[in-house]
Short mmCIF file of N, CA and C in Angstrom, two decimals:
data_model
loop_
_atom_site.label_atom_id
_atom_site.label_comp_id
_atom_site.label_asym_id
_atom_site.label_seq_id
_atom_site.Cartn_x
_atom_site.Cartn_y
_atom_site.Cartn_z
N UNK K 1 92.37 89.39 120.90
CA UNK K 1 92.71 90.70 120.36
C UNK K 1 92.24 90.75 118.91
N UNK K 2 91.67 91.88 118.52
CA UNK K 2 91.19 92.07 117.16
C UNK K 2 92.31 92.43 116.20
N UNK K 3 91.99 92.49 114.91
CA UNK K 3 93.03 92.78 113.92
C UNK K 3 93.64 94.18 114.03
N UNK K 4 92.89 95.20 114.45
CA UNK K 4 93.48 96.55 114.54
C UNK K 4 94.57 96.61 115.61
N UNK K 5 94.35 96.08 116.82
CA UNK K 5 95.44 96.06 117.79
C UNK K 5 96.63 95.22 117.32
N UNK K 6 96.35 94.13 116.61
CA UNK K 6 97.44 93.30 116.06
C UNK K 6 98.25 94.12 115.06
N UNK K 7 97.57 94.85 114.18
CA UNK K 7 98.25 95.72 113.22
C UNK K 7 99.14 96.72 113.94
N UNK K 8 98.63 97.33 115.02
CA UNK K 8 99.41 98.32 115.77
C UNK K 8 100.63 97.66 116.42
N UNK K 9 100.44 96.49 117.00
CA UNK K 9 101.55 95.78 117.64
C UNK K 9 102.61 95.35 116.63
N UNK K 10 102.20 95.12 115.40
CA UNK K 10 103.13 94.68 114.36
C UNK K 10 103.82 95.84 113.66
N UNK K 11 103.74 97.03 114.22
CA UNK K 11 104.48 98.17 113.69
C UNK K 11 103.71 99.06 112.73
N UNK K 12 102.42 98.86 112.61
CA UNK K 12 101.53 99.69 111.79
C UNK K 12 101.99 99.79 110.32
N UNK K 13 102.12 98.65 109.64
CA UNK K 13 102.46 98.72 108.22
C UNK K 13 101.39 99.47 107.42
N UNK K 14 101.83 100.11 106.35
CA UNK K 14 100.96 100.97 105.54
C UNK K 14 100.13 100.15 104.55
N UNK K 15 98.86 99.94 104.89
CA UNK K 15 97.91 99.35 103.96
C UNK K 15 96.87 100.39 103.55
N UNK K 16 97.21 101.65 103.70
CA UNK K 16 96.36 102.74 103.22
C UNK K 16 96.73 103.07 101.78
N UNK K 17 98.02 103.10 101.49
CA UNK K 17 98.51 103.42 100.15
C UNK K 17 98.64 102.21 99.25
N UNK K 18 98.56 101.02 99.82
CA UNK K 18 98.68 99.79 99.02
C UNK K 18 97.62 98.80 99.46
N UNK K 19 97.30 97.89 98.58
CA UNK K 19 96.31 96.86 98.91
C UNK K 19 97.02 95.53 99.14
N UNK K 20 96.35 94.65 99.80
CA UNK K 20 96.83 93.28 100.03
C UNK K 20 95.84 92.36 99.32
N UNK K 21 96.31 91.50 98.41
CA UNK K 21 95.38 90.71 97.60
C UNK K 21 94.78 89.50 98.34
N UNK K 22 94.46 89.67 99.60
CA UNK K 22 93.85 88.60 100.38
C UNK K 22 92.99 89.20 101.48
N UNK K 23 92.05 88.43 101.96
CA UNK K 23 91.27 88.85 103.12
C UNK K 23 91.67 88.03 104.34
N UNK K 24 92.88 87.48 104.30
CA UNK K 24 93.36 86.62 105.37
C UNK K 24 94.54 87.22 106.13
N UNK K 25 94.94 88.44 105.82
CA UNK K 25 96.10 89.06 106.47
C UNK K 25 95.64 89.96 107.62
N UNK K 26 95.93 89.56 108.88
CA UNK K 26 95.44 90.34 110.02
C UNK K 26 95.92 91.79 110.03
N UNK K 27 97.14 92.04 109.55
CA UNK K 27 97.64 93.41 109.57
C UNK K 27 96.89 94.30 108.57
N UNK K 28 96.64 93.81 107.37
CA UNK K 28 95.92 94.64 106.40
C UNK K 28 94.46 94.83 106.84
N UNK K 29 93.87 93.79 107.40
CA UNK K 29 92.50 93.91 107.92
C UNK K 29 92.46 94.91 109.07
N UNK K 30 93.42 94.81 109.98
CA UNK K 30 93.47 95.71 111.12
C UNK K 30 93.68 97.16 110.73
N UNK K 31 94.57 97.39 109.77
CA UNK K 31 94.79 98.75 109.27
C UNK K 31 93.49 99.29 108.68
N UNK K 32 92.81 98.46 107.91
CA UNK K 32 91.55 98.87 107.30
C UNK K 32 90.49 99.21 108.34
N UNK K 33 90.38 98.37 109.36
CA UNK K 33 89.39 98.62 110.42
C UNK K 33 89.67 99.95 111.12
N UNK K 34 90.94 100.17 111.48
CA UNK K 34 91.31 101.41 112.16
C UNK K 34 91.09 102.62 111.24
N UNK K 35 91.41 102.45 109.95
CA UNK K 35 91.24 103.55 109.00
C UNK K 35 89.76 103.91 108.84
N UNK K 36 88.90 102.91 108.75
CA UNK K 36 87.46 103.18 108.65
C UNK K 36 86.96 103.90 109.90
N UNK K 37 87.45 103.49 111.07
CA UNK K 37 87.08 104.16 112.31
C UNK K 37 87.52 105.63 112.27
N UNK K 38 88.70 105.87 111.74
CA UNK K 38 89.22 107.23 111.62
C UNK K 38 88.36 108.06 110.67
N UNK K 39 88.02 107.48 109.52
CA UNK K 39 87.16 108.21 108.57
C UNK K 39 85.83 108.58 109.21
N UNK K 40 85.26 107.66 109.98
CA UNK K 40 83.99 107.95 110.63
C UNK K 40 84.15 109.03 111.69
N UNK K 41 85.32 109.09 112.33
CA UNK K 41 85.55 110.15 113.31
C UNK K 41 85.66 111.52 112.64
N UNK K 42 85.94 111.51 111.34
CA UNK K 42 85.99 112.76 110.56
C UNK K 42 84.62 113.15 110.01
N UNK K 43 83.60 112.37 110.38
CA UNK K 43 82.24 112.69 109.96
C UNK K 43 81.75 111.94 108.74
N UNK K 44 82.56 111.04 108.21
CA UNK K 44 82.13 110.25 107.06
C UNK K 44 81.21 109.13 107.54
N UNK K 45 80.15 108.87 106.81
CA UNK K 45 79.24 107.79 107.19
C UNK K 45 79.70 106.48 106.58
N UNK K 46 79.30 105.39 107.19
CA UNK K 46 79.63 104.08 106.65
C UNK K 46 79.05 103.91 105.25
N UNK K 47 77.88 104.46 105.02
CA UNK K 47 77.26 104.39 103.70
C UNK K 47 78.11 105.11 102.65
N UNK K 48 78.59 106.30 102.96
CA UNK K 48 79.43 107.06 102.02
C UNK K 48 80.76 106.34 101.78
N UNK K 49 81.33 105.77 102.83
CA UNK K 49 82.59 105.04 102.70
C UNK K 49 82.39 103.83 101.78
N UNK K 50 81.32 103.08 102.01
CA UNK K 50 81.04 101.90 101.20
C UNK K 50 80.83 102.28 99.73
N UNK K 51 80.10 103.36 99.48
CA UNK K 51 79.87 103.81 98.10
C UNK K 51 81.18 104.19 97.42
N UNK K 52 82.06 104.86 98.16
CA UNK K 52 83.36 105.24 97.59
C UNK K 52 84.19 104.00 97.28
N UNK K 53 84.17 103.03 98.18
CA UNK K 53 84.93 101.80 97.96
C UNK K 53 84.42 101.06 96.72
N UNK K 54 83.12 100.95 96.59
CA UNK K 54 82.53 100.26 95.44
C UNK K 54 82.89 100.99 94.14
N UNK K 55 82.82 102.31 94.16
CA UNK K 55 83.10 103.08 92.94
C UNK K 55 84.55 102.93 92.48
N UNK K 56 85.46 102.67 93.42
CA UNK K 56 86.88 102.52 93.07
C UNK K 56 87.22 101.12 92.59
N UNK K 57 86.40 100.16 92.93
CA UNK K 57 86.65 98.79 92.48
C UNK K 57 87.74 98.09 93.27
N UNK K 58 88.10 96.91 92.80
CA UNK K 58 89.05 96.05 93.51
C UNK K 58 90.45 96.64 93.65
N UNK K 59 90.85 97.50 92.74
CA UNK K 59 92.21 98.03 92.81
C UNK K 59 92.29 99.34 93.59
N UNK K 60 91.16 99.83 94.08
CA UNK K 60 91.15 101.08 94.85
C UNK K 60 91.85 100.92 96.19
N UNK K 61 92.48 101.99 96.63
CA UNK K 61 93.15 101.99 97.93
C UNK K 61 92.35 102.80 98.94
N UNK K 62 92.66 102.60 100.20
CA UNK K 62 92.02 103.40 101.24
C UNK K 62 92.40 104.87 101.09
N UNK K 63 93.60 105.15 100.59
CA UNK K 63 94.00 106.54 100.34
C UNK K 63 93.09 107.17 99.29
N UNK K 64 92.70 106.40 98.28
CA UNK K 64 91.79 106.93 97.26
C UNK K 64 90.40 107.16 97.84
N UNK K 65 89.96 106.28 98.73
CA UNK K 65 88.68 106.48 99.41
C UNK K 65 88.74 107.78 100.20
N UNK K 66 89.82 107.97 100.96
CA UNK K 66 90.02 109.20 101.74
C UNK K 66 89.94 110.42 100.83
N UNK K 67 90.68 110.40 99.73
CA UNK K 67 90.70 111.54 98.82
C UNK K 67 89.34 111.83 98.23
N UNK K 68 88.64 110.78 97.83
CA UNK K 68 87.31 110.96 97.24
C UNK K 68 86.33 111.55 98.25
N UNK K 69 86.40 111.11 99.49
CA UNK K 69 85.45 111.57 100.50
C UNK K 69 85.78 112.95 101.07
N UNK K 70 87.06 113.25 101.21
CA UNK K 70 87.45 114.49 101.88
C UNK K 70 87.84 115.62 100.92
N UNK K 71 88.19 115.27 99.69
CA UNK K 71 88.68 116.27 98.76
C UNK K 71 90.15 116.59 98.96
N UNK K 72 90.77 115.98 99.95
CA UNK K 72 92.20 116.16 100.23
C UNK K 72 93.00 115.26 99.29
N UNK K 73 94.26 115.56 99.12
CA UNK K 73 95.12 114.74 98.28
C UNK K 73 95.28 113.34 98.86
N UNK K 74 95.23 112.34 98.00
CA UNK K 74 95.39 110.96 98.48
C UNK K 74 96.74 110.77 99.16
N UNK K 75 97.73 111.53 98.74
CA UNK K 75 99.06 111.43 99.34
C UNK K 75 99.11 111.85 100.80
N UNK K 76 98.07 112.52 101.28
CA UNK K 76 98.01 112.94 102.68
C UNK K 76 97.37 111.90 103.59
N UNK K 77 96.70 110.92 103.01
CA UNK K 77 95.89 109.98 103.80
C UNK K 77 96.70 109.23 104.85
N UNK K 78 97.80 108.61 104.46
CA UNK K 78 98.57 107.79 105.39
C UNK K 78 99.15 108.63 106.52
N UNK K 79 99.77 109.75 106.19
CA UNK K 79 100.41 110.57 107.23
C UNK K 79 99.38 111.13 108.21
N UNK K 80 98.24 111.57 107.71
CA UNK K 80 97.21 112.09 108.61
C UNK K 80 96.62 110.98 109.47
N UNK K 81 96.42 109.80 108.88
CA UNK K 81 95.92 108.65 109.64
C UNK K 81 96.93 108.24 110.70
N UNK K 82 98.19 108.12 110.33
CA UNK K 82 99.23 107.73 111.28
C UNK K 82 99.32 108.74 112.42
N UNK K 83 99.25 110.02 112.13
CA UNK K 83 99.29 111.05 113.17
C UNK K 83 98.09 110.91 114.11
N UNK K 84 96.92 110.62 113.55
CA UNK K 84 95.72 110.45 114.38
C UNK K 84 95.85 109.23 115.28
N UNK K 85 96.38 108.14 114.74
CA UNK K 85 96.58 106.92 115.54
C UNK K 85 97.58 107.19 116.66
N UNK K 86 98.67 107.85 116.34
CA UNK K 86 99.70 108.13 117.35
C UNK K 86 99.19 109.09 118.42
N UNK K 87 98.16 109.87 118.12
CA UNK K 87 97.59 110.81 119.09
C UNK K 87 96.56 110.16 120.02
N UNK K 88 96.17 108.92 119.73
CA UNK K 88 95.20 108.23 120.59
C UNK K 88 95.82 108.02 121.97
N UNK K 89 95.15 108.47 123.00
CA UNK K 89 95.73 108.39 124.35
C UNK K 89 95.95 106.95 124.80
N UNK K 90 95.09 106.05 124.44
CA UNK K 90 95.25 104.66 124.86
C UNK K 90 95.83 103.76 123.80
N UNK K 91 96.17 104.32 122.65
CA UNK K 91 96.65 103.51 121.55
C UNK K 91 95.49 102.77 120.88
N UNK K 92 95.83 101.81 120.07
CA UNK K 92 94.83 101.02 119.35
C UNK K 92 94.51 99.79 120.18
N UNK K 93 93.39 99.83 120.87
CA UNK K 93 93.01 98.73 121.77
C UNK K 93 91.78 97.98 121.28
N UNK K 94 91.19 98.44 120.17
CA UNK K 94 90.01 97.77 119.61
C UNK K 94 90.01 98.00 118.11
N UNK K 95 89.07 97.36 117.43
CA UNK K 95 88.94 97.56 115.99
C UNK K 95 88.26 98.88 115.66
N UNK K 96 87.81 99.60 116.66
CA UNK K 96 87.19 100.92 116.51
C UNK K 96 87.90 101.91 117.44
N UNK K 97 89.19 102.15 117.19
CA UNK K 97 89.96 102.97 118.13
C UNK K 97 89.50 104.42 118.25
N UNK K 98 88.76 104.90 117.26
CA UNK K 98 88.28 106.28 117.30
C UNK K 98 86.85 106.37 117.81
N UNK K 99 86.23 105.21 118.09
CA UNK K 99 84.94 105.15 118.76
C UNK K 99 83.74 105.59 117.96
N UNK K 100 83.74 105.39 116.64
CA UNK K 100 82.62 105.86 115.84
C UNK K 100 82.00 104.80 114.95
N UNK K 101 82.28 103.53 115.18
CA UNK K 101 81.80 102.48 114.28
C UNK K 101 80.29 102.31 114.31
N UNK K 102 79.61 102.84 115.30
CA UNK K 102 78.16 102.66 115.39
C UNK K 102 77.40 103.73 114.63
N UNK K 103 78.09 104.68 114.01
CA UNK K 103 77.42 105.72 113.23
C UNK K 103 76.68 105.08 112.07
N UNK K 104 75.48 105.47 111.87
CA UNK K 104 74.72 105.01 110.70
C UNK K 104 74.66 106.15 109.69
N UNK K 105 74.29 105.82 108.50
CA UNK K 105 74.12 106.90 107.55
C UNK K 105 74.08 106.44 106.15
#
């Protein structure tokens, strides 16, 4: 099982509004993977996401990436993401639950 399904099974902790200072936590990695999949399902390209992440630096959050890319308030990122995850008919069964990780751009 990949990190996104593990994150879902572990109760979907919020790593959109906060960062985890390690790359070894399966839940934070899984949340990030699912969030990136969600952003791509909204039409954001991997290139644009990466540029936003780099511009925010190490202390940037996924909520800030969302806000920068969509123009929506960063405070809406977690709730909208959580609603989208909960609306998935099969739940989070892969690291690309929204099915858009192959988008280039």
